[in-house]
C-alpha positions as MATLAB code, in Angstrom:
seq = 'MPTQEELFEAVDALLEEEPQLPPPAERARLREAAGITQARLAKALKTTLQTVKNWENGRSEPRPPRLQAYQRLLQGWAAKHPTPGTTPPVSAPETFTDPAPRPQPVAAPSMAPEPSAGPGTERPAPASRRAASRRPARERPVANIAAARYQHGPLAVLDGAGTAYGAQGIVLECPATTLPELVEWTLTESHLGAPRLHRAGKDADPLIVLTAAAAVKLGLPERLEGPEARRTLRLPDDHPVVKQLTKARWKLTRRGFGPWTRIYRPATDGRRRCVQLAILPWDALDTRSWPGAADLTAAQLADALGLYATRVITPRGSTAVTGLELMTALRPPTRAVRDTVGGAWVSGHNPGSLGTDPVDPAPPEAPPEHPVAQGWEGGFLDEEVYQWVRGVDLLSDAECLLPYAIGLDINTAFLAAAARLTVGLSGPEHVVRPVFDKKIPGCWYVDLSHVDTDPRLPSPFTPTGERPEGPAWYATPTVAYAQELGCDVAPVEAYLRRETGAYLDPWHDRLKAAYLDTLADLGVTAGLTDTAFLTAMERRRPTDPALAMVLAAIKSTVKGGIGKLRERPQGRHYRDGERWPALERPTWRPDIRAAVIAKARVNMHRKMLKTAGATGLYPLAVLSDCVVYPSPGDSPLDFLPYTTSGKPLPGSFRLGPSPGLCKVEGVAQMAWAVDLMEQGYNPARHIKDGVDAVLDEGE';
ca = [
     -30.749   28.908   -2.387;
     -27.994   26.344   -3.070;
     -25.545   25.642   -0.273;
     -21.847   26.421   -0.549;
     -21.069   22.706   -0.625;
     -23.447   22.156   -3.562;
     -21.826   25.000   -5.476;
     -18.369   23.558   -4.797;
     -19.516   20.167   -6.131;
     -20.936   21.772   -9.273;
     -17.727   23.723   -9.896;
     -15.633   20.577   -9.367;
     -17.767   18.752  -11.936;
     -17.088   21.515  -14.468;
     -13.387   21.455  -13.713;
     -13.261   17.722  -14.329;
     -14.756   18.208  -17.797;
     -12.146   20.774  -18.783;
      -8.762   19.737  -20.138;
      -5.873   19.917  -17.728;
      -3.671   21.776  -20.184;
      -4.341   24.606  -22.647;
      -4.734   23.733  -26.342;
      -1.543   22.662  -28.140;
      -1.290   25.954  -30.043;
      -1.457   27.925  -26.779;
       1.299   25.758  -25.306;
       3.564   26.675  -28.207;
       2.619   30.380  -27.922;
       3.466   30.483  -24.226;
       6.824   28.787  -24.777;
       7.756   31.147  -27.610;
       6.635   34.165  -25.570;
       8.980   33.060  -22.808;
      11.841   32.747  -25.320;
      12.414   29.048  -24.626;
      13.260   26.592  -27.403;
      11.682   23.165  -27.663;
      15.078   21.556  -27.094;
      15.645   23.511  -23.870;
      12.164   22.589  -22.616;
      12.809   18.925  -23.405;
      16.061   19.044  -21.440;
      14.356   20.687  -18.430;
      11.587   18.064  -18.356;
      14.097   15.258  -19.034;
      12.360   14.055  -22.170;
      13.034   14.082  -25.920;
      12.678   16.913  -28.414;
      10.171   14.883  -30.443;
       7.999   14.384  -27.341;
       7.770   18.161  -26.813;
       6.893   18.606  -30.483;
       4.130   16.027  -30.098;
       2.710   17.906  -27.103;
       2.586   21.136  -29.087;
       1.010   19.676  -32.211;
      -1.574   17.616  -30.325;
      -0.272   14.167  -31.215;
       0.259   13.137  -27.585;
      -0.274   14.353  -24.025;
       2.215   14.375  -21.137;
       1.813   11.864  -18.340;
       2.718   12.080  -14.650;
       5.104   13.135  -13.281;
       5.923   15.349  -16.287;
       2.257   16.339  -16.564;
       2.306   18.219  -13.263;
       5.663   19.854  -14.001;
       4.568   20.954  -17.513;
       1.286   22.236  -16.128;
       3.064   24.292  -13.484;
       5.380   25.769  -16.105;
       2.481   26.760  -18.359;
       0.663   28.364  -15.440;
       3.706   30.508  -14.719;
       4.086   31.512  -18.351;
       0.375   32.306  -18.628;
       0.646   34.719  -15.702;
       3.643   36.483  -17.299;
       2.477   36.357  -20.923;
      -1.327   36.612  -21.109;
      -3.139   36.305  -24.387;
      -2.700   39.535  -26.410;
      -5.581   41.904  -25.861;
      -6.281   40.838  -22.291;
      -5.294   42.583  -19.088;
      -3.300   40.532  -16.590;
      -5.117   40.173  -13.268;
      -3.612   41.829  -10.235;
      -3.207   38.439   -8.572;
      -2.985   35.862  -11.317;
      -5.256   32.889  -10.639;
      -4.389   29.349  -11.604;
      -5.360   29.243  -15.268;
      -5.179   25.506  -15.739;
      -6.536   23.977  -12.545;
      -5.777   20.329  -11.929;
      -9.121   18.607  -11.250;
      -7.289   16.260   -8.896;
      -5.227   18.550   -6.647;
      -2.309   16.829   -5.045;
      -2.016   16.997   -1.251;
       0.574   19.453   -0.042;
       3.638   17.938    1.627;
       3.198   17.822    5.361;
       6.161   18.125    7.644;
       6.532   15.339   10.147;
       4.394   16.351   13.132;
       5.918   16.560   16.546;
       4.771   13.493   18.409;
       6.466   14.008   21.731;
       4.382   12.666   24.637;
       1.993   15.277   25.967;
       1.445   15.801   29.706;
      -1.625   13.981   30.904;
      -4.590   16.164   31.720;
      -4.948   16.493   35.459;
      -7.771   18.052   37.463;
      -6.269   21.513   37.124;
      -5.250   21.227   33.505;
      -7.152   23.404   31.070;
      -8.574   21.755   27.948;
      -7.446   23.218   24.650;
     -10.000   25.777   23.612;
     -11.883   24.424   20.586;
     -12.336   26.778   17.702;
     -15.674   27.609   16.160;
     -17.766   24.931   14.541;
     -17.225   26.250   11.042;
     -13.546   27.131   11.006;
     -10.815   25.925   13.309;
      -7.068   25.789   12.972;
      -3.908   26.839   14.681;
      -3.886   30.123   12.781;
      -6.507   32.442   11.264;
      -8.172   31.187    8.104;
      -6.905   34.167    6.078;
      -3.322   32.994    6.670;
      -3.955   29.486    5.359;
      -2.832   29.239    1.726;
      -5.705   27.845   -0.344;
      -4.607   26.798   -3.816;
      -8.081   26.106   -5.213;
     -11.669   25.327   -4.264;
     -11.151   21.575   -3.960;
      -8.304   22.034   -1.502;
     -10.401   24.433    0.603;
     -12.992   21.737    1.134;
     -10.430   19.652    3.039;
      -8.641   22.421    4.887;
      -8.858   20.529    8.215;
      -7.169   17.389    6.965;
      -8.289   13.846    6.222;
      -9.555   12.767    9.656;
     -10.290   13.630   13.273;
     -10.233   11.790   16.590;
     -13.359   12.545   18.643;
     -13.337   12.427   22.436;
     -16.232   12.239   24.871;
     -16.352   15.998   25.454;
     -17.163   16.821   21.835;
     -13.643   17.858   20.808;
     -12.423   16.554   17.462;
      -8.630   16.543   17.117;
      -7.242   16.813   13.609;
      -3.690   16.397   12.396;
      -1.059   19.088   13.028;
      -2.783   20.613   16.034;
      -6.186   21.338   14.498;
      -8.998   21.316   17.074;
     -12.692   21.337   16.136;
     -15.806   21.632   18.256;
     -18.293   18.871   17.415;
     -21.794   19.492   18.878;
     -23.203   16.120   17.760;
     -24.867   13.978   20.417;
     -26.192   11.253   18.101;
     -24.601    9.370   15.254;
     -26.818   10.918   12.519;
     -25.846   14.366   13.831;
     -22.163   13.365   13.733;
     -22.458   12.261   10.105;
     -24.200   15.505    9.101;
     -21.619   17.621   10.936;
     -18.757   15.740    9.316;
     -20.130   16.247    5.812;
     -21.311   19.850    6.155;
     -19.109   21.606    8.712;
     -15.913   19.702    9.473;
     -14.089   20.293    6.155;
     -12.474   16.874    6.557;
     -11.409   14.653    3.666;
      -8.548   14.231    1.238;
      -8.080   14.819   -2.505;
      -7.946   11.849   -4.846;
      -4.597   10.228   -5.567;
      -5.348    9.833   -9.287;
      -7.169   12.278  -11.536;
      -9.664    9.540  -12.462;
     -10.196    8.422   -8.875;
     -12.392    9.615   -6.017;
     -11.677   11.882   -3.087;
     -11.164   10.067    0.220;
     -14.161   10.015    2.534;
     -13.658   11.818    5.863;
     -12.712    9.539    8.748;
     -13.902   10.017   12.322;
     -12.081    7.963   14.949;
     -14.186    7.415   18.086;
     -12.566    7.038   21.474;
     -14.284    4.862   24.080;
     -15.882    7.903   25.727;
     -17.151    9.237   22.394;
     -18.607    5.847   21.444;
     -20.545    5.600   24.709;
     -21.772    9.197   24.391;
     -23.197    8.395   20.949;
     -25.058    5.353   22.292;
     -22.648    2.634   21.191;
     -21.582   -0.211   23.489;
     -18.078    0.209   24.847;
     -17.169   -3.334   23.777;
     -18.436   -5.807   21.204;
     -18.735   -9.228   22.753;
     -19.372  -12.548   21.062;
     -17.959  -15.996   20.303;
     -16.191  -14.880   17.114;
     -13.175  -12.653   16.628;
     -13.977   -9.069   17.565;
     -13.085   -7.769   14.106;
     -15.889   -9.892   12.631;
     -18.529   -8.800   15.146;
     -21.309   -6.374   14.181;
     -24.085   -4.471   15.892;
     -27.456   -6.203   15.414;
     -29.884   -4.568   12.994;
     -32.301   -3.785   15.823;
     -29.743   -1.824   17.860;
     -31.018    1.720   18.682;
     -28.074    3.398   16.898;
     -28.697    1.408   13.704;
     -32.377    2.359   13.915;
     -31.425    6.031   14.290;
     -29.380    5.879   11.103;
     -32.139    4.085    9.221;
     -34.720    6.629   10.343;
     -32.459    9.443    9.135;
     -32.207    7.669    5.747;
     -28.545    6.740    6.116;
     -27.319    3.366    4.901;
     -24.625    0.918    5.965;
     -22.496   -1.178    3.628;
     -22.918   -4.943    3.540;
     -20.246   -5.221    6.222;
     -22.731   -3.752    8.696;
     -21.855   -1.732   11.783;
     -18.499   -3.005   13.022;
     -15.114   -1.643   14.125;
     -14.773    0.035   10.701;
     -18.086    1.379    9.434;
     -19.089    3.295    6.321;
     -22.269    5.352    6.536;
     -23.583    6.780    3.280;
     -26.453    7.861    1.086;
     -26.634    6.847   -2.586;
     -24.867    9.368   -4.802;
     -27.091   11.885   -6.544;
     -25.922   14.114   -9.400;
     -22.430   12.740   -8.936;
     -22.334   13.922   -5.331;
     -20.792   11.436   -2.926;
     -21.943   11.525    0.722;
     -20.081    9.025    2.867;
     -18.427    9.078    6.289;
     -16.198    6.389    7.730;
     -15.950    5.555   11.421;
     -13.161    3.749   13.263;
     -14.200    2.700   16.760;
     -11.138    2.363   18.979;
     -12.650    0.310   21.848;
     -13.777   -2.259   19.267;
     -10.153   -2.863   18.238;
     -10.339   -0.898   14.999;
      -6.569   -0.382   15.265;
      -5.053   -3.848   15.535;
      -2.102   -3.828   17.927;
      -0.014   -5.880   15.456;
      -0.329   -3.160   12.824;
      -0.663   -0.127   15.102;
       1.490   -0.981   18.151;
       1.112    1.483   21.000;
      -1.977    3.247   19.650;
      -3.771    2.775   22.977;
      -1.007    4.701   24.770;
      -1.409    7.881   22.709;
      -3.615   10.836   23.542;
      -6.366   11.786   21.097;
      -4.247   14.627   19.712;
      -1.166   12.411   19.296;
      -3.216    9.691   17.604;
      -4.715   12.243   15.217;
      -1.206   13.413   14.287;
      -0.007    9.853   13.688;
      -3.047    8.804   11.654;
      -2.904   12.066    9.736;
       0.720   11.450    8.829;
      -0.145    7.950    7.609;
      -3.079    9.343    5.606;
      -0.862   11.980    3.981;
       1.909    9.581    3.055;
      -0.171    6.500    2.246;
      -3.961    6.981    2.187;
      -6.739    7.640    4.677;
      -7.196    4.338    6.553;
     -10.250    2.422    5.322;
     -10.184   -0.605    7.573;
      -7.377   -2.917    8.573;
      -3.985   -2.204    7.053;
      -4.619   -5.155    4.709;
      -7.849   -3.569    3.456;
      -6.128   -0.197    3.193;
      -3.253   -1.693    1.187;
      -5.699   -3.144   -1.306;
      -7.732    0.075   -1.500;
      -4.517    1.977   -2.197;
      -3.957   -0.120   -5.325;
      -7.375    0.898   -6.665;
      -6.960    4.539   -5.650;
      -3.716    4.748   -7.649;
      -5.025    2.693  -10.587;
      -8.772    3.480  -10.841;
     -10.621    0.981  -13.056;
     -12.309    3.693  -15.158;
     -11.661    7.173  -16.450;
     -13.587    9.801  -18.376;
     -13.320    9.355  -22.139;
     -14.888   11.278  -25.016;
     -17.701    9.428  -26.772;
     -16.749    9.242  -30.453;
     -20.408    9.405  -31.518;
     -22.045   12.051  -29.360;
     -18.935   13.800  -28.083;
     -20.020   13.557  -24.444;
     -17.776   12.406  -21.606;
     -18.496    8.794  -20.632;
     -16.899    6.224  -18.355;
     -14.288    4.049  -20.044;
     -11.562    1.587  -19.126;
      -8.467    3.090  -17.540;
      -5.405    1.553  -19.254;
      -3.110   -0.310  -16.878;
      -5.873   -1.028  -14.355;
      -7.619   -4.305  -13.550;
     -10.951   -3.021  -14.845;
     -14.352   -3.295  -13.198;
     -15.167   -6.968  -13.719;
     -13.756   -9.759  -11.544;
     -11.692  -12.415  -13.319;
     -11.678  -16.050  -12.198;
      -8.235  -17.624  -11.857;
      -6.972  -20.681  -13.675;
      -7.659  -23.894  -11.709;
      -4.032  -24.317  -10.528;
      -3.922  -20.666   -9.385;
      -7.034  -20.955   -7.217;
      -7.205  -22.124   -3.606;
      -8.738  -25.603   -3.337;
     -12.092  -24.277   -2.068;
     -12.637  -22.046   -5.134;
     -15.463  -23.072   -7.511;
     -13.079  -23.461  -10.487;
     -10.933  -25.861   -8.442;
     -13.721  -28.306   -7.708;
     -12.839  -31.600   -9.385;
      -9.442  -30.303  -10.472;
      -6.726  -32.923   -9.980;
      -3.841  -31.332  -11.862;
      -2.056  -29.814   -8.864;
      -1.903  -26.297   -7.501;
       0.492  -23.377   -7.564;
       2.519  -23.338   -4.328;
       4.272  -19.978   -4.397;
       4.664  -19.131   -0.712;
       7.367  -17.623    1.486;
      10.284  -19.649    2.798;
       9.944  -21.751    5.952;
      13.201  -23.691    5.891;
      15.776  -24.993    8.381;
      19.063  -26.530    7.316;
      19.605  -30.095    8.463;
      21.871  -30.293   11.521;
      23.925  -32.973    9.779;
      24.881  -30.354    7.171;
      26.500  -28.072    9.783;
      30.301  -28.138    9.744;
      32.417  -28.174   12.906;
      33.744  -24.748   12.002;
      30.222  -23.336   11.803;
      29.219  -24.848   15.141;
      32.254  -23.257   16.802;
      31.275  -19.749   15.689;
      29.930  -17.821   18.703;
      26.945  -15.974   17.215;
      23.853  -16.416   15.064;
      22.584  -13.208   13.447;
      19.198  -12.709   11.831;
      18.964  -10.361    8.846;
      15.569   -8.987    7.842;
      14.875   -7.821    4.299;
      13.178   -4.418    4.396;
       9.633   -4.698    3.016;
      10.587   -7.675    0.851;
       7.173   -7.832   -0.856;
       7.407   -4.154   -1.738;
      10.846   -4.642   -3.274;
       9.500   -7.591   -5.259;
       6.585   -5.520   -6.572;
       8.903   -2.993   -8.230;
       8.787   -3.201  -12.028;
       6.931   -6.507  -11.841;
       4.902   -7.283  -14.950;
       1.588   -8.900  -14.026;
      -1.429  -10.070  -15.971;
      -4.310   -7.657  -16.460;
      -6.616  -10.079  -18.258;
      -7.969  -13.566  -17.706;
      -5.893  -16.755  -18.093;
      -5.455  -18.510  -21.423;
      -4.599  -22.226  -21.502;
      -1.634  -23.137  -23.743;
      -0.206  -26.609  -24.419;
       3.573  -27.008  -24.729;
       4.370  -23.295  -24.736;
       7.826  -21.850  -25.209;
       8.785  -20.189  -21.952;
       9.006  -16.404  -22.060;
       9.944  -14.593  -18.847;
       8.061  -11.513  -20.057;
       4.692  -13.291  -19.999;
       3.016  -13.532  -16.566;
       1.214  -16.761  -15.760;
       1.719  -20.196  -14.256;
       3.714  -22.942  -15.963;
       3.642  -26.696  -15.477;
       7.300  -27.682  -15.695;
       9.728  -30.187  -14.176;
      12.493  -28.477  -12.158;
      13.435  -31.505  -10.053;
      16.632  -32.062  -12.046;
      18.092  -28.616  -11.269;
      21.137  -29.097   -9.030;
      21.247  -26.836   -5.968;
      23.538  -26.832   -2.937;
      21.863  -28.755   -0.057;
      23.189  -26.134    2.363;
      20.854  -23.672    0.670;
      17.082  -23.983    0.382;
      15.752  -24.890   -3.033;
      14.579  -21.725   -4.802;
      11.573  -23.578   -6.200;
       9.651  -24.596   -3.072;
       8.628  -22.738    0.102;
       9.864  -25.626    2.239;
      13.288  -25.421    0.606;
      13.081  -29.114   -0.326;
      14.013  -30.192   -3.836;
      10.971  -30.722   -6.116;
      10.081  -34.355   -6.763;
       8.613  -33.908  -10.241;
       6.622  -31.541  -12.465;
       4.707  -28.780  -10.677;
       3.064  -25.425  -11.300;
       5.277  -22.349  -10.951;
       4.795  -18.610  -11.423;
       6.840  -16.857  -14.085;
       9.525  -15.414  -11.709;
      10.372  -18.900  -10.409;
      10.757  -20.423  -13.875;
      12.759  -17.398  -15.015;
      15.158  -17.935  -12.108;
      15.578  -21.595  -13.035;
      16.541  -20.420  -16.506;
      18.942  -17.898  -14.939;
      20.631  -20.792  -13.087;
      21.286  -22.474  -16.434;
      18.324  -24.850  -16.560;
      16.755  -25.610  -19.927;
      13.059  -25.332  -19.031;
      10.428  -27.079  -21.152;
       6.878  -26.401  -19.853;
       4.251  -29.035  -20.571;
       1.374  -26.570  -20.371;
       0.636  -23.117  -19.006;
      -2.072  -20.605  -18.163;
      -0.893  -17.266  -19.513;
      -2.166  -13.709  -19.535;
      -1.592  -11.808  -22.742;
      -2.632   -8.337  -21.532;
       0.085   -7.236  -19.140;
       1.355   -4.207  -17.280;
       3.259   -2.974  -14.220;
       0.028   -2.622  -12.227;
       1.774   -2.372   -8.848;
       4.322    0.311   -9.781;
       2.391    3.357   -8.417;
       1.567    1.344   -5.268;
       5.233    0.480   -4.841;
       6.407    4.048   -5.409;
       3.999    5.586   -2.886;
       4.646    3.043   -0.152;
       8.401    3.145   -0.702;
       8.377    6.928   -0.305;
       6.194    6.651    2.810;
       8.510    4.045    4.321;
      11.723    5.966    3.628;
      10.283    9.329    4.732;
       9.093    7.865    8.025;
      12.426    6.163    8.636;
      14.136    9.475    7.928;
      11.920   11.149   10.545;
      13.261    8.559   12.978;
      16.835    9.460   12.101;
      17.526    6.622    9.644;
      18.397    8.279    6.368;
      19.860    7.177    3.067;
      23.582    7.672    2.638;
      24.586    6.487    6.116;
      27.614    4.246    6.418;
      26.828    0.689    7.471;
      28.075    1.375   10.984;
      26.018    4.573   11.272;
      22.969    2.761    9.872;
      23.173    0.037   12.532;
      23.490    2.679   15.254;
      20.549    4.680   13.904;
      18.343    1.573   13.768;
      19.134    0.821   17.407;
      18.136    4.308   18.520;
      14.995    4.797   16.437;
      12.448    2.937   18.589;
      12.637    4.922   21.834;
      12.948    8.187   19.883;
       9.258    8.547   18.989;
       6.720    5.762   19.678;
       4.076    7.372   17.454;
       6.378    7.506   14.436;
       7.459    3.940   15.129;
       3.764    2.995   15.070;
       3.281    4.699   11.702;
       6.291    2.818   10.334;
       4.850   -0.498   11.555;
       1.513    0.355    9.917;
       3.215    1.102    6.583;
       5.019   -2.265    6.653;
       1.772   -4.015    7.578;
       0.036   -2.244    4.700;
       2.528   -3.792    2.288;
       2.194   -7.364    3.567;
      -1.537   -7.165    4.130;
      -2.246   -5.623    0.736;
      -0.436   -8.441   -1.061;
      -2.169  -11.042    1.103;
      -5.601   -9.574    0.356;
      -5.097  -10.399   -3.321;
      -6.011  -13.964   -2.321;
      -8.429  -13.438    0.558;
      -9.834  -16.776    1.681;
     -13.460  -17.419    2.730;
     -14.352  -16.526    6.300;
     -17.007  -17.847    8.623;
     -17.934  -21.199   10.093;
     -20.760  -21.807    7.658;
     -18.749  -21.709    4.438;
     -18.726  -24.833    2.234;
     -16.138  -25.647   -0.462;
     -17.298  -24.697   -3.953;
     -19.378  -21.723   -2.830;
     -18.397  -18.246   -3.924;
     -17.451  -15.776   -1.208;
     -17.684  -11.966   -1.314;
     -14.005  -11.310   -2.052;
     -14.317  -13.115   -5.390;
     -16.476  -10.284   -6.718;
     -13.585   -7.815   -6.507;
     -11.457   -7.157   -9.595;
      -8.534   -7.052   -7.129;
      -9.034  -10.667   -6.053;
      -6.020  -11.872   -8.005;
      -4.137  -14.834   -6.511;
      -1.889  -14.914   -9.581;
      -0.519  -11.444   -8.783;
       0.082  -12.420   -5.165;
       1.900  -15.574   -6.324;
       4.123  -13.573   -8.667;
       5.111  -11.117   -5.911;
       5.927  -13.875   -3.411;
       7.804  -15.917   -6.015;
       9.944  -12.926   -6.930;
      10.619  -12.154   -3.243;
      11.689  -15.765   -2.639;
      14.052  -15.977   -5.613;
      15.482  -12.562   -4.682;
      16.317  -14.029   -1.272;
      17.898  -17.129   -2.830;
      19.957  -15.022   -5.220;
      21.420  -13.080   -2.279;
      22.158  -16.278   -0.314;
      23.905  -17.800   -3.325;
      26.018  -14.685   -3.871;
      26.937  -14.494   -0.169;
      27.927  -18.168   -0.078;
      30.180  -17.736   -3.091;
      31.940  -14.731   -1.548;
      32.237  -15.822    2.097;
      31.702  -19.599    2.241;
      28.933  -19.009    4.798;
      25.540  -20.640    4.452;
      22.272  -19.786    6.228;
      21.008  -21.764    9.193;
      17.348  -21.018    8.561;
      14.968  -18.774    6.629;
      11.481  -17.583    7.544;
       9.786  -15.338    4.995;
      12.043  -12.267    4.812;
      14.360  -13.207    7.716;
      17.539  -15.264    7.248;
      19.852  -16.436   10.065;
      23.611  -16.751    9.545;
      26.428  -18.033   11.760;
      28.881  -15.234   12.525;
      32.287  -14.805   14.169;
      31.074  -11.560   15.799;
      27.868  -10.010   17.108;
      27.484   -7.648   14.141;
      26.581   -8.356   10.509;
      29.695   -6.367    9.610;
      31.643   -9.420   10.790;
      30.396  -11.694    8.011;
      28.748   -9.696    5.204;
      30.871   -9.583    2.028;
      32.572   -6.356    0.919;
      34.716   -5.496   -2.070;
      38.383   -4.581   -1.771;
      37.338   -0.918   -1.845;
      35.166   -1.442    1.247;
      31.794   -1.305   -0.515;
      29.061   -3.943   -0.111;
      29.383   -6.752   -2.639;
      26.759   -6.199   -5.375;
      24.040   -8.836   -5.384;
      24.605   -9.956   -1.793;
      22.897   -8.897    1.422;
      23.434   -5.180    1.959;
      22.607   -3.019    4.969;
      20.446    0.043    4.431;
      16.958    1.556    4.762;
      15.624    1.008    1.232;
      13.220   -1.822    0.358;
      15.257   -4.898   -0.585;
      18.200   -3.957    1.644;
      18.429   -5.450    5.116;
      18.656   -4.659    8.804;
      19.401   -6.705   11.920;
      16.452   -8.796   13.119;
      18.216  -10.195   16.170;
      21.460  -11.598   17.609;
      21.762  -14.812   19.657;
      24.287  -17.413   20.714;
      25.133  -20.008   18.072;
      24.571  -22.770   20.638;
      21.010  -21.504   21.119;
      20.315  -21.671   17.374;
      21.767  -25.179   17.011;
      19.716  -26.399   19.967;
      16.526  -25.136   18.313;
      17.487  -26.760   15.027;
      18.057  -30.109   16.756;
      14.564  -29.881   18.220;
      13.068  -29.183   14.800;
      12.389  -25.477   15.401;
      13.225  -22.553   13.129;
      15.692  -20.063   14.706;
      14.472  -17.339   12.347;
      11.058  -17.524   14.023;
      12.462  -16.782   17.478;
      15.595  -14.682   16.983;
      13.838  -11.332   17.387;
      13.965  -10.821   21.157;
      12.970  -14.463   21.603;
       9.455  -13.691   20.319;
       7.637  -16.210   18.150;
       7.327  -14.552   14.745;
       3.969  -14.704   12.965;
       3.623  -14.921    9.198;
       1.164  -12.144    8.366;
       0.165  -12.145    4.724;
      -3.162  -10.371    5.110;
      -5.384  -13.403    4.865;
];
């Protein structure tokens, strides 16, 4: 007899082969039966009349987000107006089931600190092994079969007593005493996992987070010790736990058994069997990305990780790895297409994605150790973040007499730069003496040393802020900004990509929503006045440490994901010219990383230039997305430019929660900042509570 899980997989496979929408003629019938005109439907879906006509005559298909809205409308009409000659069901099922069900919105979980369990404290009673939740299963709304498979959420935190804590108060009893038993339980009984984020993608593998007690109970060492960084350490192949998995015919990925481990069996009949482990005592949750994780109980940690998984994606490693995986999950490289010869469904390229094959960069785009850069003497692209300090001799007496130095931090600057950014989807093409076109992504060899810029501002063309000394390689956003400043650019040569697209747009949209929703949970919402925003930002940290941790992880996902696009070789035994594993990923794209950073840097310069023109104030220093200004008061309201109507000056630094707007990084005495500058230090690196800032770009 087939198992329930096997039947679910078979049904899902059939659903994926069916169209998402009814035939065009049925769409028109349902609309006419409801008495709605094509024009009214177009207005409701905020599209054109001709587009609706195309949907109903089969010339085109709707795309997200209109696809989901149109589908929902047709489902409602189908329930009210069934095909003539049929009897409406008592409880109308979903006629047109989406093969990639979207996760239901999850309200922000309560993350208030729980009382520690003392000797007389009763443990929460775990539910049965097969079904566990805070309410009876019959009360849980189940939209379709695929959603039922993941009714207990994306992940669970397992303690040493065999209790697995899921998000939103779910508690499961896990009887496993060995790792193979844990994997089997997770795949067959836990109902953990998450639906795919794109209809052509894959569902997220269930994640089990092991506490120190759970790791020891399963036979794992409490700590990984060795001469290298703990995140690079692995269990040896002859460890008893690895032997147990091998004997049970489970496999490990090439990364081996480390802090983040994937245990799987090769897919058969399209059935994926994979479980991911995160081992807390092995530093799976880096304190820089997940601050305070060690202070949370298992239930609180499950809530926090579950919230991150719902708003971003189920964690799959470090936040840098997760940021990169999110790009692929939202833009899968392939999709099902109809074979024009046999009519069967086959795998084909998904438009707008990076495809399945890795693409080598142009020599100037590559890091010096890359194989294509060996012997290259034509210079390299140097699109990095700002690390600039204004010369002390350029400070005026009036500036030095101001009492305060205030650091402004751009909210998720890389994320703001990724919005509507056109990047290359294909390999580079070498062109001699091209005509510059800001719509074509690539790198250009051009002389920008003659462009006049104010010495009190950093140069927009170099990360050091120094004026270029001659021709150099620049990404398209940098050259476009030079043109915006009035420079007549004349590239000598270029490496261009002709196939282009806004590859990062879905990634930007999802992370932006996650960032703003989490800030809102902390009391920082859109629409606040500048004064109210500053007050809300001051109060947010002590309000809920777990939510603050999730917010930090989202920001780290942005920076790390962009940095991973140019992951460098790791290990002491690497030699220049050798290929390293990251190069085999289609998402190893240093040109995309360079374009994002270049756009973030010129965005910063544009704001500094606008602020200088309106206020006469110039920055003291810049470090990545933080800029320090002299100020007559201890608030940015004392120096930021506003219009006569009291609104922030367009194009300048503006306070607010959205990506690209800014918040206060720190406030210090002006004398302190000048003293650092005289010693050759960057005040922007130290202005946040006196802590030395670290540039984290995911590499």
